[in-house]
mmCIF file of C-alpha atoms in Angstrom:
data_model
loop_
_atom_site.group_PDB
_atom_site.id
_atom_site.type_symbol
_atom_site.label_atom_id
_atom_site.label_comp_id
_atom_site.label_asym_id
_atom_site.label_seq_id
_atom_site.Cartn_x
_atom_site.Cartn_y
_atom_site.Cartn_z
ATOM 1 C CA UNK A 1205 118.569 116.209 119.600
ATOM 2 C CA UNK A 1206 121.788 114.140 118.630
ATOM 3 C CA UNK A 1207 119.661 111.187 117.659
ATOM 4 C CA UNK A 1208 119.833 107.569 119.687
ATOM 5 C CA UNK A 1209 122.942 107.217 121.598
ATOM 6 C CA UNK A 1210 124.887 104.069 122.748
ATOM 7 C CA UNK A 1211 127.593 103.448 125.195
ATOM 8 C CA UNK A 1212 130.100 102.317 124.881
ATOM 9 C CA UNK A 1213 130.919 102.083 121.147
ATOM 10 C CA UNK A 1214 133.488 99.264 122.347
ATOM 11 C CA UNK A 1215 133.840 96.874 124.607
ATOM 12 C CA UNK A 1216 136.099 94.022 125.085
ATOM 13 C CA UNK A 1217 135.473 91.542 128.127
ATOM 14 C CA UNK A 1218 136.939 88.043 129.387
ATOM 15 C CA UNK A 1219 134.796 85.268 128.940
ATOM 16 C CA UNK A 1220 132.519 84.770 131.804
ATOM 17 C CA UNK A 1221 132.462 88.112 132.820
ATOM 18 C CA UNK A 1222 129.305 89.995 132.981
ATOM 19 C CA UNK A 1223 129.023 93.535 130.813
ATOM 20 C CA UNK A 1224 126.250 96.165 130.494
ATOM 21 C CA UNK A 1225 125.481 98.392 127.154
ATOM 22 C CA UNK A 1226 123.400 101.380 127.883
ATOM 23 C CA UNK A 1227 121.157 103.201 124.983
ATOM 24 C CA UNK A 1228 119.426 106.525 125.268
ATOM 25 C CA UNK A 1229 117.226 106.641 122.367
ATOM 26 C CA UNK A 1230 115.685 110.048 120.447
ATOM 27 C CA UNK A 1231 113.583 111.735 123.934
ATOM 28 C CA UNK A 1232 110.292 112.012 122.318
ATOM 29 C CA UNK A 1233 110.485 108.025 121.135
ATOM 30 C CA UNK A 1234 108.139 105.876 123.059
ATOM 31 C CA UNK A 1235 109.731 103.042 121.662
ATOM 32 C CA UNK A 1236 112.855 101.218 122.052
ATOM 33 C CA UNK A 1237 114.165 98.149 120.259
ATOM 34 C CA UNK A 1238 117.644 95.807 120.550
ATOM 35 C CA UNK A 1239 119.279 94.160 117.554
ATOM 36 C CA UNK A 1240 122.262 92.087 117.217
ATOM 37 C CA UNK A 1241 124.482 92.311 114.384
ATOM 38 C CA UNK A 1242 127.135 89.603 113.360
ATOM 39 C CA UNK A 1243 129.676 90.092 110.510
ATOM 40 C CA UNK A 1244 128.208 89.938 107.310
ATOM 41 C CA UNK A 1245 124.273 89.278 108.741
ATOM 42 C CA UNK A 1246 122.026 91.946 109.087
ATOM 43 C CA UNK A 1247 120.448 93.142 112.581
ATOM 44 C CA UNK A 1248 118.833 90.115 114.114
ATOM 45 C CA UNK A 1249 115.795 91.624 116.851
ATOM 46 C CA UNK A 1250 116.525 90.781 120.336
ATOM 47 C CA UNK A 1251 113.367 92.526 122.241
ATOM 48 C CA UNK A 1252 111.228 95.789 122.918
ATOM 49 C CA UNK A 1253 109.909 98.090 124.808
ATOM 50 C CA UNK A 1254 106.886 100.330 124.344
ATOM 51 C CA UNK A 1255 107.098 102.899 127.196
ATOM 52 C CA UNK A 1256 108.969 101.248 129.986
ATOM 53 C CA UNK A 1257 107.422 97.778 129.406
ATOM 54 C CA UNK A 1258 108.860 94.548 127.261
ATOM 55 C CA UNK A 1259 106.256 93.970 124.887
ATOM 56 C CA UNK A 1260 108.450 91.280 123.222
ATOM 57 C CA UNK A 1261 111.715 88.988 123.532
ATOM 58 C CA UNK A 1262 112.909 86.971 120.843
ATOM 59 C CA UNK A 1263 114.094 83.356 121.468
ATOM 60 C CA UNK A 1264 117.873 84.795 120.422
ATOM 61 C CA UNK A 1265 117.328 85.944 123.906
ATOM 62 C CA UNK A 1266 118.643 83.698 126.628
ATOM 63 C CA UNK A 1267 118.495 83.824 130.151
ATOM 64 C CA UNK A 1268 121.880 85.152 130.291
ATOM 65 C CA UNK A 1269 120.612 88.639 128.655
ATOM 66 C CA UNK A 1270 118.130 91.326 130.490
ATOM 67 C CA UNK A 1271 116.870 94.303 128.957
ATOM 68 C CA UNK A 1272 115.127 97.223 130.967
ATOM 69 C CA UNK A 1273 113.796 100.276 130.191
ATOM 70 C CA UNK A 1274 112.938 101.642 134.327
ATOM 71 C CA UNK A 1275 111.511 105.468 133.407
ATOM 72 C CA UNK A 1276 110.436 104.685 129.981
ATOM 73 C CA UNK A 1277 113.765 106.815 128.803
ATOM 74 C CA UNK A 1278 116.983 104.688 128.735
ATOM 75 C CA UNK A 1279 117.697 101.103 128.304
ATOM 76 C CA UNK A 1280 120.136 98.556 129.311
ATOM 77 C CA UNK A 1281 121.078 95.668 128.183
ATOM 78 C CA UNK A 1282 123.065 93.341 130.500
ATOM 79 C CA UNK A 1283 124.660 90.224 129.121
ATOM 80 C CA UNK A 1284 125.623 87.538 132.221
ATOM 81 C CA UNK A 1285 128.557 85.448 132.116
ATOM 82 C CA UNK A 1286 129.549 86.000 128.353
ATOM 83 C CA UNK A 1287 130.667 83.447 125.846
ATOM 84 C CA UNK A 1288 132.706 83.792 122.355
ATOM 85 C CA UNK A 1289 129.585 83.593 120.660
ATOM 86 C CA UNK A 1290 127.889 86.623 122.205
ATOM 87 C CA UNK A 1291 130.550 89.002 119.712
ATOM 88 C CA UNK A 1292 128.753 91.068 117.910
ATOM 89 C CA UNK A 1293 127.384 94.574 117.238
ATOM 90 C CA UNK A 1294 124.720 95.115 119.652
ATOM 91 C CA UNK A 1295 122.117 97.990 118.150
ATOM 92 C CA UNK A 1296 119.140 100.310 119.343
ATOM 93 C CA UNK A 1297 116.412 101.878 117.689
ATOM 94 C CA UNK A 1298 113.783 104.535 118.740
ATOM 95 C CA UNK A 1299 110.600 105.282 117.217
ATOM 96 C CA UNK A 1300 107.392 106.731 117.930
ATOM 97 C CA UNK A 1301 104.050 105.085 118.489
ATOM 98 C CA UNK A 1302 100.998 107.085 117.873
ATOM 99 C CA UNK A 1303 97.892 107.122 119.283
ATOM 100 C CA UNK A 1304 96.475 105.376 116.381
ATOM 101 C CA UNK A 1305 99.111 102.615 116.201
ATOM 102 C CA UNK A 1306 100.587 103.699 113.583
ATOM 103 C CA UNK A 1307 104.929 103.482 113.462
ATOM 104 C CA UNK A 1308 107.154 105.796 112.008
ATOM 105 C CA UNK A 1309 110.478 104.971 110.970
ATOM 106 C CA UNK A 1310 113.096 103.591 113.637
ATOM 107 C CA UNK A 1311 116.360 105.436 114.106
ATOM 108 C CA UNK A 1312 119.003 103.629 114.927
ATOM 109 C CA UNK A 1313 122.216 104.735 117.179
ATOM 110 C CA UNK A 1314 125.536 103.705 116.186
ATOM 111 C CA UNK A 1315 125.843 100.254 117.722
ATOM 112 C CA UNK A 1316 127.976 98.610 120.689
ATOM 113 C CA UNK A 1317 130.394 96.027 119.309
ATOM 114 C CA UNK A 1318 131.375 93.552 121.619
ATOM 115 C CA UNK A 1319 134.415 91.070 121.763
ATOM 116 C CA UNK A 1320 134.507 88.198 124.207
ATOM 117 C CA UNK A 1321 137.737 86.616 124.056
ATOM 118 C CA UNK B 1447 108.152 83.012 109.805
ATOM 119 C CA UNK B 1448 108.240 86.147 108.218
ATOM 120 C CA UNK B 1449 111.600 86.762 105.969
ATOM 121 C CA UNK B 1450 113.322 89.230 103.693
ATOM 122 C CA UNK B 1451 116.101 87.767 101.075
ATOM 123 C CA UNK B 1452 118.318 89.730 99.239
ATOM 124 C CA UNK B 1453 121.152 89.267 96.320
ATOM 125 C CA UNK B 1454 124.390 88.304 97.932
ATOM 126 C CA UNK B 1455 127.162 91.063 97.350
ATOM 127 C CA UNK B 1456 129.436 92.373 97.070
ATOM 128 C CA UNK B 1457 128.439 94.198 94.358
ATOM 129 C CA UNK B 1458 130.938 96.321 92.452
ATOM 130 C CA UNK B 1459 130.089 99.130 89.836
ATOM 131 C CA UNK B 1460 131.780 101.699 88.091
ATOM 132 C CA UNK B 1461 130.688 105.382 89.009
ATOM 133 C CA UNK B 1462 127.342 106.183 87.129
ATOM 134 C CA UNK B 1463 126.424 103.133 85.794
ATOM 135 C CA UNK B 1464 123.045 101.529 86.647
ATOM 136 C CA UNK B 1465 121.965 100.225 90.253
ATOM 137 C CA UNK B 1466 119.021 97.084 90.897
ATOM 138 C CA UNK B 1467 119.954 95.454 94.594
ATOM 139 C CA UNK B 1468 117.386 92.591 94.329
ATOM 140 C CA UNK B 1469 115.042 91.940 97.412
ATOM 141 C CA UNK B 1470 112.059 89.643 98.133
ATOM 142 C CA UNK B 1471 110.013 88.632 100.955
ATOM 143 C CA UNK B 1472 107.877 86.255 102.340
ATOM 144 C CA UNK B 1473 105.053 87.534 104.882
ATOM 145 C CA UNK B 1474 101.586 87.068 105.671
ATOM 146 C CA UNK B 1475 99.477 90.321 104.553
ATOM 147 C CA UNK B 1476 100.833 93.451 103.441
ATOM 148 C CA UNK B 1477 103.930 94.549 105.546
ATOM 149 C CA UNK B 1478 105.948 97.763 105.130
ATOM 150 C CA UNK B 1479 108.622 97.594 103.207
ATOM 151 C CA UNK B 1480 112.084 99.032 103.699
ATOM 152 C CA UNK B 1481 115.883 99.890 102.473
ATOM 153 C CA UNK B 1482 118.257 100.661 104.829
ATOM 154 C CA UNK B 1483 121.507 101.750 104.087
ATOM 155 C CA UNK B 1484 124.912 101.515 106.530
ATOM 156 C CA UNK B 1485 127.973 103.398 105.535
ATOM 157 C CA UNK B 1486 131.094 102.571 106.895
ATOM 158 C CA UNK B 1487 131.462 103.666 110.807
ATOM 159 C CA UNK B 1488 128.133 104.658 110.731
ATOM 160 C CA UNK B 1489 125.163 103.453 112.025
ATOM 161 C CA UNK B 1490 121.879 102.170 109.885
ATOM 162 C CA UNK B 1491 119.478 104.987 108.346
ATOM 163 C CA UNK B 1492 116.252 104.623 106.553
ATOM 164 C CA UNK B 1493 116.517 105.294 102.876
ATOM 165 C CA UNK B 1494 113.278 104.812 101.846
ATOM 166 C CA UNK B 1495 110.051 103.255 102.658
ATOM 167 C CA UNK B 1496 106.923 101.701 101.002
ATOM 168 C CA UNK B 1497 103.801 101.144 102.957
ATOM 169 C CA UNK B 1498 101.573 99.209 100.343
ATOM 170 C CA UNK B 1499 101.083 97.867 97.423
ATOM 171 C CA UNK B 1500 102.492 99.617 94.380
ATOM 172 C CA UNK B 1501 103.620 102.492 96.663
ATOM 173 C CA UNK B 1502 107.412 103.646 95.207
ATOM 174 C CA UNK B 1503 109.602 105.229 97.810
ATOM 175 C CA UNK B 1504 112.528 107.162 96.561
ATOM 176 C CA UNK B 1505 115.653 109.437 98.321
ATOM 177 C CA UNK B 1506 118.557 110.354 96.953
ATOM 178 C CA UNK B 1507 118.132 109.200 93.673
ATOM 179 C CA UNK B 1508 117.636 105.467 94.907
ATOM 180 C CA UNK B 1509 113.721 104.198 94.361
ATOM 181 C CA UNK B 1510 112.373 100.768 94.906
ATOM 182 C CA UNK B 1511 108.717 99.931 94.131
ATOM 183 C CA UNK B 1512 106.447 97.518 96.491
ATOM 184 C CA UNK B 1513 105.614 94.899 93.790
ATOM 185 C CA UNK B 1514 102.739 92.540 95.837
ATOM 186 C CA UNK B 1515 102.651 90.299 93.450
ATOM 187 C CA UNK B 1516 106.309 89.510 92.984
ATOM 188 C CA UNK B 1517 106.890 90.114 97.018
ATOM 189 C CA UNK B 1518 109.629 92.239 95.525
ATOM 190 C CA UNK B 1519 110.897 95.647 96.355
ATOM 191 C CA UNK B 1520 114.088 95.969 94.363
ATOM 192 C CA UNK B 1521 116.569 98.846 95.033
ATOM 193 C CA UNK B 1522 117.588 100.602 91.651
ATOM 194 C CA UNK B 1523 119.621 103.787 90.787
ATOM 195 C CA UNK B 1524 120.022 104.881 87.871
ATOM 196 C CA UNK B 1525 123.797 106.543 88.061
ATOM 197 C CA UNK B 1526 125.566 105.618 90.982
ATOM 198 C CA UNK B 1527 128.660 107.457 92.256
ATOM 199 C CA UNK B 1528 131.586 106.687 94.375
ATOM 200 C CA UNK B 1529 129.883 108.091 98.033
ATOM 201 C CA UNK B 1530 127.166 105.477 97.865
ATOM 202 C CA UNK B 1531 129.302 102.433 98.707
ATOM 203 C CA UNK B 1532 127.582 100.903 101.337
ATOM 204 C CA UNK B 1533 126.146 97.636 102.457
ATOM 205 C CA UNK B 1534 122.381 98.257 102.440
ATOM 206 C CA UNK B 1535 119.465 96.262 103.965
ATOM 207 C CA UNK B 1536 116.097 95.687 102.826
ATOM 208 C CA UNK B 1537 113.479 94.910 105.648
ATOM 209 C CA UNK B 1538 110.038 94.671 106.207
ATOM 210 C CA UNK B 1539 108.028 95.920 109.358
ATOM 211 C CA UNK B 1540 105.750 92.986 110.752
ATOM 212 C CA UNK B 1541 103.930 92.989 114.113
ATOM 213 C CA UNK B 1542 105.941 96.224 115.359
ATOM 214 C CA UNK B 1543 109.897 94.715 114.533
ATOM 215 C CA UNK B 1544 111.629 95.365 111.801
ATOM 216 C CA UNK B 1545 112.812 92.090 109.900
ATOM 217 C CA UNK B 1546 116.452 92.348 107.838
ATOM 218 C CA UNK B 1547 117.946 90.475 105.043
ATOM 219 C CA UNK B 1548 121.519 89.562 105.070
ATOM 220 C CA UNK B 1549 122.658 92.962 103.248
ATOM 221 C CA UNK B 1550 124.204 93.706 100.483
ATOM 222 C CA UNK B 1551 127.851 95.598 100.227
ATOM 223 C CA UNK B 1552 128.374 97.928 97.596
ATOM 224 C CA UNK B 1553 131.668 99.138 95.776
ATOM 225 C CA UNK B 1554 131.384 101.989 93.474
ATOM 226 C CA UNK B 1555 135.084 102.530 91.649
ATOM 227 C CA UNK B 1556 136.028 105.911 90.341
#
């Protein structure tokens, strides 16, 4: 396994336009999660998924962004008509949930940066 | 809310001298406790973890002790060299996310 894997490491879009990030996180992980990174901040949490269902989205989260997970395997994130202020590093993590609850570490992939100009 | 704060960097060293990255938190109950590091072009990895109180987790020579009543868990090394310039993260694990302080960028000079 190569670890959690986004795409595509760049992206650079016109304002207004409409872009999707796609993550395929570590294939045993039941658990997916989307940060957002801005320069010099650390990753801010954006939502996740346990399985193929959102357990959680944070307020960060407008109606302009969906996440899904469909088969409980990938995720996308789709951002709707994008604004300046949407730059940034967009991250995903994987970890695994057991039985018991407990959570091991996250992994993350290497991050989707994103310029709107 | 929950919160993690760190000491602003950057933070510049000369190769083997001694490491402390400062980090505190504010939570309710007894979160997990993290230090994440991010080299450059790289994505974030787990350096080490605490789970409770006066647990010390430790990798690659970097250790940081879960101090409850301080809410502390302070990075420290005690020789640093030139490959661990980095910006690294401490976090805490609340409610299933993983909470981040602002980082802290680290310059080691030969």
């Amino acid at each position: 396994d190569t670890g959690v894997s986004q795409n595509p490491r760049h992206k650079i879009t016109k304002r207004g336009q409409n872009v999707t990030f796609r993550c395929d996180p570590i294939s045993e992980h039941n658990r997916l999660y989307w940060y957002r990174q801005t320069l010099g901040q650390g990753p801010e949490f954006l939502t996740y998924f346990q399985n193929e269902a959102q357990l959680e989205k944070s307020r960060l989260l407008s109606d302009r962004f969906s996440a899904e997970r469909p088969k409980g395997s990938f995720s996308t994130l789709e951002i709707q008509r994008t604004e300046q202020g949407d730059s940034a590093m967009y991250l995903c993590a994987s970890s695994l949930v057991t039985l018991q609850g407990a959570t091991a570490e996250a992994f993350f992939g290497q991050g989707t940066r994103l310029t709107v100009v | 809310g929950d919160s993690v704060t760190q000491m602003e960097g950057p933070v510049t060293l000369s190769e083997e001298a001694f490491l402390t990255i400062n980090c505190t938190y504010t939570a309710t109950g007894y979160p997990s406790l993290f230090w994440y590091v991010q080299y450059p072009g790289e994505g974030l990895q787990l350096l080490l973890k605490a789970t409770k109180a006066d647990d010390k987790g430790s990798n690659k020579g970097f250790e940081a002790t879960y101090r409850k009543e301080t809410t502390s868990f302070h990075l420290e090394k005690g020789s640093v060299q030139v490959s661990d310039s980095a910006v690294y993260f401490c976090a805490l694990n609340r409610d299933d996310k993983i909470i981040f302080g602002k980082g802290t960028r680290l310059h080691i000079l030969p």
